[in-house]
Coordinates of C-alpha atoms in Angstrom, one line a residue:
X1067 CA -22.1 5.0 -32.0
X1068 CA -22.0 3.4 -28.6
X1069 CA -21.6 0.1 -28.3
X1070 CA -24.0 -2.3 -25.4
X1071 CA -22.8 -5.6 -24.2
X1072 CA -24.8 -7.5 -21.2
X1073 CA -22.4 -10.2 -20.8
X1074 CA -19.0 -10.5 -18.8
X1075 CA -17.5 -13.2 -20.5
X1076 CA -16.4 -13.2 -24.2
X1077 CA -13.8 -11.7 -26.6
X1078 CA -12.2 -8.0 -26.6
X1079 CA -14.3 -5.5 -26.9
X1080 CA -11.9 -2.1 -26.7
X1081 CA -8.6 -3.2 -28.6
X1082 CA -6.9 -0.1 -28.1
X1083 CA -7.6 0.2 -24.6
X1084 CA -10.3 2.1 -22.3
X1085 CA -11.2 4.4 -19.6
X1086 CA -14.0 2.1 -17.1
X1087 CA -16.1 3.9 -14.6
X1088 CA -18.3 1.6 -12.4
X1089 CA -21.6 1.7 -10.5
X1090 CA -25.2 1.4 -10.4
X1091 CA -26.0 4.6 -12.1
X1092 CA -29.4 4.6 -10.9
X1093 CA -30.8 8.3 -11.8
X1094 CA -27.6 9.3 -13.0
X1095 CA -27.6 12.0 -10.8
X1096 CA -24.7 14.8 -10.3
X1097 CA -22.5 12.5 -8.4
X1098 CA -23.0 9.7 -11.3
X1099 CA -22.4 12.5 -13.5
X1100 CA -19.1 13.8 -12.1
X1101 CA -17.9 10.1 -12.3
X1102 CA -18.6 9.3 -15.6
X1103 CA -17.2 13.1 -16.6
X1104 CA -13.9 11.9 -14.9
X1105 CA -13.9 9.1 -17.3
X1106 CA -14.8 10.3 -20.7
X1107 CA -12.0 13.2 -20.1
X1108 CA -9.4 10.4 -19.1
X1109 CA -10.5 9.0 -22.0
X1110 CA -10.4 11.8 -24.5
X1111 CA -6.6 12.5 -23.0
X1112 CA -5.7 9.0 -23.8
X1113 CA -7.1 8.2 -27.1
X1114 CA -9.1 5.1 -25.9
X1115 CA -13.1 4.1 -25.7
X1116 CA -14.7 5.2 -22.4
X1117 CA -16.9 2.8 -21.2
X1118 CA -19.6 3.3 -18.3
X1119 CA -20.3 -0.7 -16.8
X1120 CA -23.1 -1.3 -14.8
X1121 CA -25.4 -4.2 -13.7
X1122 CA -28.7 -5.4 -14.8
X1123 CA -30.9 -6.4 -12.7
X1124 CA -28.8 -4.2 -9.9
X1125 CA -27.6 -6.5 -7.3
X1126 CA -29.8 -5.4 -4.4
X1127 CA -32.8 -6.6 -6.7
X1128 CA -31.2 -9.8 -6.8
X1129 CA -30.1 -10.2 -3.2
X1130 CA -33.6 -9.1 -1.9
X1131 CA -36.3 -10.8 -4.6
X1132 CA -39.4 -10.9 -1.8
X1133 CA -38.8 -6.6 -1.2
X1134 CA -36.7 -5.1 -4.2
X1135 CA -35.5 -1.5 -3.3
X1136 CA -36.7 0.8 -5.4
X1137 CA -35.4 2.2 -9.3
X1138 CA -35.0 6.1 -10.2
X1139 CA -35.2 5.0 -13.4
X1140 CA -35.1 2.0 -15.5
X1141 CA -32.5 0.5 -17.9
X1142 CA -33.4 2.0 -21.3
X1143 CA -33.3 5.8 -19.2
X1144 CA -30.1 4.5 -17.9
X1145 CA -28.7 3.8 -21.5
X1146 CA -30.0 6.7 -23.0
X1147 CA -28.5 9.0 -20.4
X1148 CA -24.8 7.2 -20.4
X1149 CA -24.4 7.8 -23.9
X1150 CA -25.3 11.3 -23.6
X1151 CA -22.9 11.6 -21.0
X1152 CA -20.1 10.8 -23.8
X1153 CA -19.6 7.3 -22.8
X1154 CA -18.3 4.9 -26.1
X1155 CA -19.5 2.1 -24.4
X1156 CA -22.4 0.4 -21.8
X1157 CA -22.1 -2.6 -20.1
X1158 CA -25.3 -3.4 -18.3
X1159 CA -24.1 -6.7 -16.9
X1160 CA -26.7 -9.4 -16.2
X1161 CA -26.3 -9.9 -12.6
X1162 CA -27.8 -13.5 -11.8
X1163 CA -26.1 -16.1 -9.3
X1164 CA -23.4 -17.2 -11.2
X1165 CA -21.9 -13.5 -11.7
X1166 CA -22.3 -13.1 -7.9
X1167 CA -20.3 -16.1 -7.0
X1168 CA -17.4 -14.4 -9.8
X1169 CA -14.7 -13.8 -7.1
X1170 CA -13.2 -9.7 -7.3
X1171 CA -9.9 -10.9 -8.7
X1172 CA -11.9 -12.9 -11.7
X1173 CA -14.2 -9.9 -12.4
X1174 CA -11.2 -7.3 -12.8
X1175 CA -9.5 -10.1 -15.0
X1176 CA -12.2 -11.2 -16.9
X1177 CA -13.7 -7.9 -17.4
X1178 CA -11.9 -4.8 -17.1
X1179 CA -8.7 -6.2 -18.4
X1180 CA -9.8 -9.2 -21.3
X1181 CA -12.7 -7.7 -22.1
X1182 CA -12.2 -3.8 -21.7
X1183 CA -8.5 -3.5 -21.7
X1184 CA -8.7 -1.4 -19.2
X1185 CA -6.1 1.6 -18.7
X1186 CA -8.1 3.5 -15.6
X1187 CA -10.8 2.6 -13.6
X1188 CA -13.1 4.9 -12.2
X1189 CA -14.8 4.4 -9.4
X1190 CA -17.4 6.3 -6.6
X1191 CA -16.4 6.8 -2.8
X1192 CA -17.2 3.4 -0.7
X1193 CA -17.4 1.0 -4.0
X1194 CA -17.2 -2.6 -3.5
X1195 CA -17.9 -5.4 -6.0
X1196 CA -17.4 -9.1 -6.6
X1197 CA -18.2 -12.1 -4.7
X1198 CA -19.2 -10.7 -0.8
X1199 CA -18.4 -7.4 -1.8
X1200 CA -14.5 -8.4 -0.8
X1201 CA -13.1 -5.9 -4.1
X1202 CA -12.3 -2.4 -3.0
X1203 CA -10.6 0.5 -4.3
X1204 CA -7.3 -1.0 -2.5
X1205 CA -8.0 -4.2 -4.0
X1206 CA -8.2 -2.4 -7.4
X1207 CA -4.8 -0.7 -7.0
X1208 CA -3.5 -3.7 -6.3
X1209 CA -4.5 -5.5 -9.0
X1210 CA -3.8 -2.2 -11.1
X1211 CA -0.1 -2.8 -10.8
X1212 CA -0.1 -6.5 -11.8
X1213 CA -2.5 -6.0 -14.4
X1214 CA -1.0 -2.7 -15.5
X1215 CA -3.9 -0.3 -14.9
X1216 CA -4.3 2.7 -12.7
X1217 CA -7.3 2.9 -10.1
X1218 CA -9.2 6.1 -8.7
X1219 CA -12.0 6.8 -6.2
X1220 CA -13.8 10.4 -6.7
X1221 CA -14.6 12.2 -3.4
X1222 CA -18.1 12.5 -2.5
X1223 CA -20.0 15.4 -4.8
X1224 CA -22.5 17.4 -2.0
X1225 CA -24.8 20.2 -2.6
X1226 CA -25.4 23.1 0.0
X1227 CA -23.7 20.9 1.9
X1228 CA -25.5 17.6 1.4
X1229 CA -23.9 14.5 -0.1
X1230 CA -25.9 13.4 -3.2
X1231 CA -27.3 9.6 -3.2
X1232 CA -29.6 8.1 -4.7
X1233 CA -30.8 7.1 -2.1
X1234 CA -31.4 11.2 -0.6
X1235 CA -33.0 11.3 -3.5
X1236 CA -35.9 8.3 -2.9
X1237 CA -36.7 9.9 0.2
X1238 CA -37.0 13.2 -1.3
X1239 CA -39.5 11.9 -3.5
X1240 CA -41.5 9.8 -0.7
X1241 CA -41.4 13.3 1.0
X1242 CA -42.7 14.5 -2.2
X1243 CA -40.0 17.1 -1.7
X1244 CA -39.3 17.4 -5.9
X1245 CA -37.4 20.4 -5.3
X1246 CA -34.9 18.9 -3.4
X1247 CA -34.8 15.7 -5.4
X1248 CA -34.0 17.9 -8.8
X1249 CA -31.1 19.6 -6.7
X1250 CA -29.8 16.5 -6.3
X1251 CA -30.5 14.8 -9.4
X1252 CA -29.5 18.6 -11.4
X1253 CA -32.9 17.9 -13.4
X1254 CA -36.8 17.5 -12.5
X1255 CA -37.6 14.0 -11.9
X1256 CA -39.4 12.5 -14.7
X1257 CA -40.1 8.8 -16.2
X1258 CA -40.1 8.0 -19.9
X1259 CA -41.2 5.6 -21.7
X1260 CA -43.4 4.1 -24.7
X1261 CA -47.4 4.9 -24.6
X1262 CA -49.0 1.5 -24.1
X1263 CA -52.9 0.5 -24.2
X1264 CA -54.4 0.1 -20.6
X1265 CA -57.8 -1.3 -19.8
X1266 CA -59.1 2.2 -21.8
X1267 CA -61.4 2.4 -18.1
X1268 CA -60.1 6.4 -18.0
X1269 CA -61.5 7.3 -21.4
X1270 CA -64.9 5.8 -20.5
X1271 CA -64.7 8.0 -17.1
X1272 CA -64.0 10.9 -18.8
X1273 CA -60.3 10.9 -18.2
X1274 CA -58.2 9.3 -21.1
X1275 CA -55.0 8.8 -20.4
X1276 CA -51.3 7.9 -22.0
X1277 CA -49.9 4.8 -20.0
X1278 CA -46.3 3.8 -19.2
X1279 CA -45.2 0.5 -17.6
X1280 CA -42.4 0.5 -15.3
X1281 CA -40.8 -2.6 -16.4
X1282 CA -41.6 -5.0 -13.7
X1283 CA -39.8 -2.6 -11.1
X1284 CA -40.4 -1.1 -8.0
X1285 CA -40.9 2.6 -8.3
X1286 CA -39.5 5.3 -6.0
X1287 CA -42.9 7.2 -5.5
X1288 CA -46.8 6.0 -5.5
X1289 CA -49.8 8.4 -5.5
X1290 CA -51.5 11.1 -7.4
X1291 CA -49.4 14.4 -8.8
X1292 CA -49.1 17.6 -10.8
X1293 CA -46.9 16.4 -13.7
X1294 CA -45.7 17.8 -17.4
X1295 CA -45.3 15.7 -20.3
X1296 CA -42.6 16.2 -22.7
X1297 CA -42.3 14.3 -26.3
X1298 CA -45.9 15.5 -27.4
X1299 CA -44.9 19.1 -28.9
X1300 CA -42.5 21.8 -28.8
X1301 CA -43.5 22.5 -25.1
X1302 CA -44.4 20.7 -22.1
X1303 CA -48.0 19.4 -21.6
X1304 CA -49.8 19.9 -18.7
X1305 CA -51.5 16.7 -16.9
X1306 CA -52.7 15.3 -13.5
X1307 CA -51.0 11.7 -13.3
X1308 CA -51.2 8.8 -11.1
X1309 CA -48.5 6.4 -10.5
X1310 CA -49.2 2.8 -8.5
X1311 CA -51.7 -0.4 -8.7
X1312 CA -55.0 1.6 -9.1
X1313 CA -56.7 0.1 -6.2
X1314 CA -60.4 0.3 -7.1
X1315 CA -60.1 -1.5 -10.2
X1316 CA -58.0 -4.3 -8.5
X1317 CA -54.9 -3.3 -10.7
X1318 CA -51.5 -5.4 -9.5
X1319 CA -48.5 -4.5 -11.7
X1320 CA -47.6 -0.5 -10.9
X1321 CA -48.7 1.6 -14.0
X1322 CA -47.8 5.4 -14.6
X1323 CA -51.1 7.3 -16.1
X1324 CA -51.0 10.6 -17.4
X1325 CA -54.4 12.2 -17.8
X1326 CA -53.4 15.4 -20.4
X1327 CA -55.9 18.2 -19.9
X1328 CA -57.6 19.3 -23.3
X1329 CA -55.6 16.9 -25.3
X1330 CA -57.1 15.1 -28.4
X1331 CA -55.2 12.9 -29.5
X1332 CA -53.7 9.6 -30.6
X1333 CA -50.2 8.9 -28.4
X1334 CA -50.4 5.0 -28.4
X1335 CA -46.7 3.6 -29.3
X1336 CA -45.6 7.6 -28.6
X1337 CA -42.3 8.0 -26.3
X1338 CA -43.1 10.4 -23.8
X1339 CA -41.6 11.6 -20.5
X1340 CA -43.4 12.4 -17.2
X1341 CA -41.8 15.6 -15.1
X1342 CA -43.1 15.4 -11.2
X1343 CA -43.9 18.8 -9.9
X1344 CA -45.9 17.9 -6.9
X1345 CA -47.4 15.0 -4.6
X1346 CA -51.5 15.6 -4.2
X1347 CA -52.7 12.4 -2.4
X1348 CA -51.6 9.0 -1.9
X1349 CA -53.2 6.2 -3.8
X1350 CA -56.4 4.5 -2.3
X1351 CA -59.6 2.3 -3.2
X1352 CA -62.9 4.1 -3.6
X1353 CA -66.1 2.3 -3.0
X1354 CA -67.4 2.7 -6.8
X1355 CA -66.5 4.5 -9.7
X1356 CA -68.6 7.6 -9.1
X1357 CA -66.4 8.4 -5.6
X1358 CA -63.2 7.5 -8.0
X1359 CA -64.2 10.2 -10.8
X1360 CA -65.7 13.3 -8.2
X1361 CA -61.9 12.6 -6.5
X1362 CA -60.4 12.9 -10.2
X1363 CA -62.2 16.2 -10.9
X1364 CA -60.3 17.9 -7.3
X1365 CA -57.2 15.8 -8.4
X1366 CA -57.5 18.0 -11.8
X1367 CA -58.4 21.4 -10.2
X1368 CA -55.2 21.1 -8.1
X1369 CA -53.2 20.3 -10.3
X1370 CA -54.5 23.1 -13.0
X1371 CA -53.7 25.8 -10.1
X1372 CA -50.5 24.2 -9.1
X1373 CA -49.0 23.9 -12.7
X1374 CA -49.9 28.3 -13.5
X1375 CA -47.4 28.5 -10.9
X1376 CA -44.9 26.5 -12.0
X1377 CA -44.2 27.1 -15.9
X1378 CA -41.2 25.4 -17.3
X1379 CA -39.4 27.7 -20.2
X1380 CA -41.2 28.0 -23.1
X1381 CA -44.6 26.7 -21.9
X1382 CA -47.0 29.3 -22.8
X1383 CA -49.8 27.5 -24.7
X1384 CA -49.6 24.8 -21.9
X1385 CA -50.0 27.0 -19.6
X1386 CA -53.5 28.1 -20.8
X1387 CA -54.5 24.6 -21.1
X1388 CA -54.0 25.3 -17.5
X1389 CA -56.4 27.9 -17.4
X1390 CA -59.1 26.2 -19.5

């Protein structure tokens, strides 16, 4: 079972030792993958815990309150994806003021060594951490050999010949480009999360739908798009969704709702996970809710005819809810 810890002072947590690799992990995409890979097979070799550490909120939420850059994905996804990655251990470090003012030295002491008894440290190309970003891979090696750990820096992963970021992949999905973004990412785009109740206004318009909160983050994509659900059956569901602040009805927080077509059903508390196949419109407020539903019914048409043409595996009885 893996083991979570949020905090970066207290007593040993890997007495035998450990593999660390560090970052933000947001999207776990191939390049995150090929880092944490590095580390769970050091870690298999040596006989010690691998441990993926992270930070929570990520430090350029912190540094930039009044415009936080956008998530791929939020913390539970994160989690969920490290362990399935192999990793022994999560650290999703609280990252407030006082852990940004920890100096690099004091983080690799504190830490990687007291905490993790670290053996190797893994880390991506250009990394820099502690207080003003002053620790480096050089700083690491240094530190390495008094502390009596080894330090390495991956090389940059690129498909046909792009270097994968996660930040290629938010402007993919601005772009609405979600072919390119699952290139990168080595997997559709999707969000999961819990079903919870909304203001229940879609069901009286005709258009129920299955509601996911993004957690009080900033999401990487707004608007109206072709989508599959996954977590409802064997196969993949098909649905028109819209992801932002729903304009019209004065919505603030940004909500992610799913509108399934032919579905009946109960999905309330239900963990589902919303694929992105393509971008339809951008959000925007409609005079009245008339306008808001006739724009619906083409926002479901287009979708219907979009997803026949792209079928995941296995999606056969979806795919004539398509057609209905």
């Amino acid at each position: 079972m893996t083991f979570l810890f949020r905090d970066a002072a207290g007593g040993a947590l890997c007495p035998q030792g450990s593999v660390v690799c560090i970052g933000a992990f947001d999207g776990l995409h191939q390049g995150h993958r090929a880092l944490v890979g590095h580390a769970v097979r050091r870690a298999r070799a040596l006989g010690v815990a691998a441990v993926a550490l992270s930070f929570e909120p990520l430090p350029r939420e912190l540094f930039a309150r009044g415009a936080p850059p956008p998530r791929l994905m939020l913390p539970r996804a994160k989690l969920e994806g490290l362990c399935a990655l192999g990793c022994d251990g999560v650290g999703l470090l609280r990252f407030d003021a006082a852990l940004a003012a920890v100096s690099a030295e004091d983080f690799v002491r504190q830490v990687l060594v007291a905490r993790l008894g670290v053996r190797e440290v893994w880390v991506g190309p250009g990394f820099h951490f502690g207080r003003g970003r002053a620790g480096d891979i050089a700083l690491l090696h240094a530190l390495g050999e008094a502390c009596g750990f080894s330090a390495h820096e991956i090389a940059p992963l690129h498909v046909d010949g792009e270097r994968v970021s996660s930040t290629a992949i938010r402007a993919a999905l601005v772009q609405g480009d979600f072919e390119h973004a699952a290139r990168l990412l080595g997997r559709p785009y999707a969000i999961g999360g819990r079903v919870v109740r909304g203001q229940q206004l879609g069901r009286t318009l005709g258009y129920p739908t299955a509601n996911l909160r993004y957690g009080g983050k900033t999401p990487a994509l707004r608007g109206i798009f072709a989508t599959w659900v996954h977590g409802i059956g064997e196969q993949p569901w098909p649905s028109v969704s819209s992801f932002g602040t729903r304009p019209t009805v004065d919505g603030q927080e940004p909500l992610l709702e799913a509108h399934l077509f032919d579905f009946e059903g109960d999905l309330y508390g239900r963990r589902i996970e919303v694929e992105f196949v393509a971008h339809l419109r951008d959000e925007e407020k409609f005079p009245d809710l008339p306008s808001l539903v006739a724009q619906m019914r083409h926002d479901e048409a287009r979708a219907r005819a979009i997803l026949q043409r792209d079928v995941p595996a296995g999606a056969t009885a979806a795919v004539q809810s398509c057609r209905a």
